[in-house]
Amino acid sequence: MDYDDITEVFRNVIRQAGSIDMAEAEFKKMIGEDHELHRIYREWCHEVGSSERQGFFDFCDEYMDNQDSVWDSLDNDYDR
């Protein structure tokens, strides 16, 4: 797995898991098993000003909001 873009790893986990809770559990498992991924995640959290405990969840929350916005935009275009 390529860890150059941590947010792409996040998106892949979210897509595969089906729910935020399952995605978070899977990601925690991944960083527990892969020290390099954990190091990159820790750096990412520091850069975005989030804690390691909340970083992935915060990303999920924002990601899901953005997905909802895309669907809302499509609905608005369709309604016209």
PDB file of C-alpha atoms in Angstrom:
ATOM      1  CA  MET A   1       0.000   0.000   0.000  1.00  0.00           C
ATOM      2  CA  ASP A   2       1.214   3.458  -0.886  1.00  0.00           C
ATOM      3  CA  TYR A   3       1.269   5.791   2.117  1.00  0.00           C
ATOM      4  CA  ASP A   4       2.396   8.909   0.259  1.00  0.00           C
ATOM      5  CA  ASP A   5      -1.059  10.446   0.566  1.00  0.00           C
ATOM      6  CA  ILE A   6      -2.574   9.621   3.947  1.00  0.00           C
ATOM      7  CA  THR A   7      -5.929  11.092   2.995  1.00  0.00           C
ATOM      8  CA  GLU A   8      -6.180   8.622   0.107  1.00  0.00           C
ATOM      9  CA  VAL A   9      -5.618   5.822   2.637  1.00  0.00           C
ATOM     10  CA  PHE A  10      -8.432   7.338   4.712  1.00  0.00           C
ATOM     11  CA  ARG A  11     -10.792   7.456   1.723  1.00  0.00           C
ATOM     12  CA  ASN A  12     -10.016   3.851   0.774  1.00  0.00           C
ATOM     13  CA  VAL A  13     -10.725   2.635   4.301  1.00  0.00           C
ATOM     14  CA  ILE A  14     -13.997   4.580   4.422  1.00  0.00           C
ATOM     15  CA  ARG A  15     -15.147   3.211   1.045  1.00  0.00           C
ATOM     16  CA  GLN A  16     -14.342  -0.370   1.981  1.00  0.00           C
ATOM     17  CA  ALA A  17     -15.734  -0.311   5.524  1.00  0.00           C
ATOM     18  CA  GLY A  18     -19.284   0.824   4.908  1.00  0.00           C
ATOM     19  CA  SER A  19     -19.606   2.818   8.122  1.00  0.00           C
ATOM     20  CA  ILE A  20     -17.512   5.330  10.034  1.00  0.00           C
ATOM     21  CA  ASP A  21     -17.314   3.076  13.095  1.00  0.00           C
ATOM     22  CA  MET A  22     -16.037   0.148  11.053  1.00  0.00           C
ATOM     23  CA  ALA A  23     -13.652   2.404   9.133  1.00  0.00           C
ATOM     24  CA  GLU A  24     -12.250   3.836  12.353  1.00  0.00           C
ATOM     25  CA  ALA A  25     -11.738   0.350  13.813  1.00  0.00           C
ATOM     26  CA  GLU A  26     -10.019  -0.807  10.634  1.00  0.00           C
ATOM     27  CA  PHE A  27      -7.775   2.253  10.508  1.00  0.00           C
ATOM     28  CA  LYS A  28      -6.782   1.846  14.177  1.00  0.00           C
ATOM     29  CA  LYS A  29      -5.897  -1.767  13.419  1.00  0.00           C
ATOM     30  CA  MET A  30      -3.815  -0.646  10.440  1.00  0.00           C
ATOM     31  CA  ILE A  31      -1.798   1.906  12.411  1.00  0.00           C
ATOM     32  CA  GLY A  32      -1.332  -0.627  15.211  1.00  0.00           C
ATOM     33  CA  GLU A  33       0.249  -3.037  12.748  1.00  0.00           C
ATOM     34  CA  ASP A  34       2.198  -0.579  10.582  1.00  0.00           C
ATOM     35  CA  HIS A  35       4.607   1.735  12.393  1.00  0.00           C
ATOM     36  CA  GLU A  36       5.363   3.762   9.260  1.00  0.00           C
ATOM     37  CA  LEU A  37       1.675   4.447   8.645  1.00  0.00           C
ATOM     38  CA  HIS A  38       1.307   5.415  12.308  1.00  0.00           C
ATOM     39  CA  ARG A  39       4.229   7.829  12.000  1.00  0.00           C
ATOM     40  CA  ILE A  40       2.730   9.426   8.875  1.00  0.00           C
ATOM     41  CA  TYR A  41      -0.677   9.631  10.575  1.00  0.00           C
ATOM     42  CA  ARG A  42       0.871  11.285  13.631  1.00  0.00           C
ATOM     43  CA  GLU A  43       2.559  13.884  11.380  1.00  0.00           C
ATOM     44  CA  TRP A  44      -0.692  14.487   9.491  1.00  0.00           C
ATOM     45  CA  CYS A  45      -2.592  15.021  12.750  1.00  0.00           C
ATOM     46  CA  HIS A  46       0.031  17.512  13.871  1.00  0.00           C
ATOM     47  CA  GLU A  47      -0.158  19.366  10.541  1.00  0.00           C
ATOM     48  CA  VAL A  48      -3.954  19.684  10.597  1.00  0.00           C
ATOM     49  CA  GLY A  49      -4.126  20.457  14.315  1.00  0.00           C
ATOM     50  CA  SER A  50      -6.012  17.340  15.355  1.00  0.00           C
ATOM     51  CA  SER A  51      -5.299  14.749  18.004  1.00  0.00           C
ATOM     52  CA  GLU A  52      -4.402  11.204  17.039  1.00  0.00           C
ATOM     53  CA  ARG A  53      -7.525  10.063  18.851  1.00  0.00           C
ATOM     54  CA  GLN A  54      -9.834  12.317  16.787  1.00  0.00           C
ATOM     55  CA  GLY A  55      -7.918  12.849  13.529  1.00  0.00           C
ATOM     56  CA  PHE A  56      -9.377  10.002  11.505  1.00  0.00           C
ATOM     57  CA  PHE A  57     -12.888  10.591  12.844  1.00  0.00           C
ATOM     58  CA  ASP A  58     -12.636  14.314  12.042  1.00  0.00           C
ATOM     59  CA  PHE A  59     -11.549  13.458   8.499  1.00  0.00           C
ATOM     60  CA  CYS A  60     -14.469  10.998   8.153  1.00  0.00           C
ATOM     61  CA  ASP A  61     -16.923  13.582   9.370  1.00  0.00           C
ATOM     62  CA  GLU A  62     -15.684  16.182   6.885  1.00  0.00           C
ATOM     63  CA  TYR A  63     -15.498  13.618   4.084  1.00  0.00           C
ATOM     64  CA  MET A  64     -19.088  12.515   4.662  1.00  0.00           C
ATOM     65  CA  ASP A  65     -20.271  16.145   4.781  1.00  0.00           C
ATOM     66  CA  ASN A  66     -18.565  16.758   1.435  1.00  0.00           C
ATOM     67  CA  GLN A  67     -20.212  13.650  -0.040  1.00  0.00           C
ATOM     68  CA  ASP A  68     -23.602  14.887   1.154  1.00  0.00           C
ATOM     69  CA  SER A  69     -22.914  18.272  -0.434  1.00  0.00           C
ATOM     70  CA  VAL A  70     -22.223  16.615  -3.775  1.00  0.00           C
ATOM     71  CA  TRP A  71     -25.539  14.749  -3.628  1.00  0.00           C
ATOM     72  CA  ASP A  72     -27.362  17.901  -2.536  1.00  0.00           C
ATOM     73  CA  SER A  73     -25.908  19.743  -5.530  1.00  0.00           C
ATOM     74  CA  LEU A  74     -27.030  16.985  -7.869  1.00  0.00           C
ATOM     75  CA  ASP A  75     -30.514  17.015  -6.371  1.00  0.00           C
ATOM     76  CA  ASN A  76     -30.747  20.785  -6.809  1.00  0.00           C
ATOM     77  CA  ASP A  77     -29.628  20.521 -10.424  1.00  0.00           C
ATOM     78  CA  TYR A  78     -32.195  17.806 -11.071  1.00  0.00           C
ATOM     79  CA  ASP A  79     -35.006  19.805  -9.497  1.00  0.00           C
ATOM     80  CA  ARG A  80     -34.521  22.687 -11.928  1.00  0.00           C
TER      81      ARG A  80
END
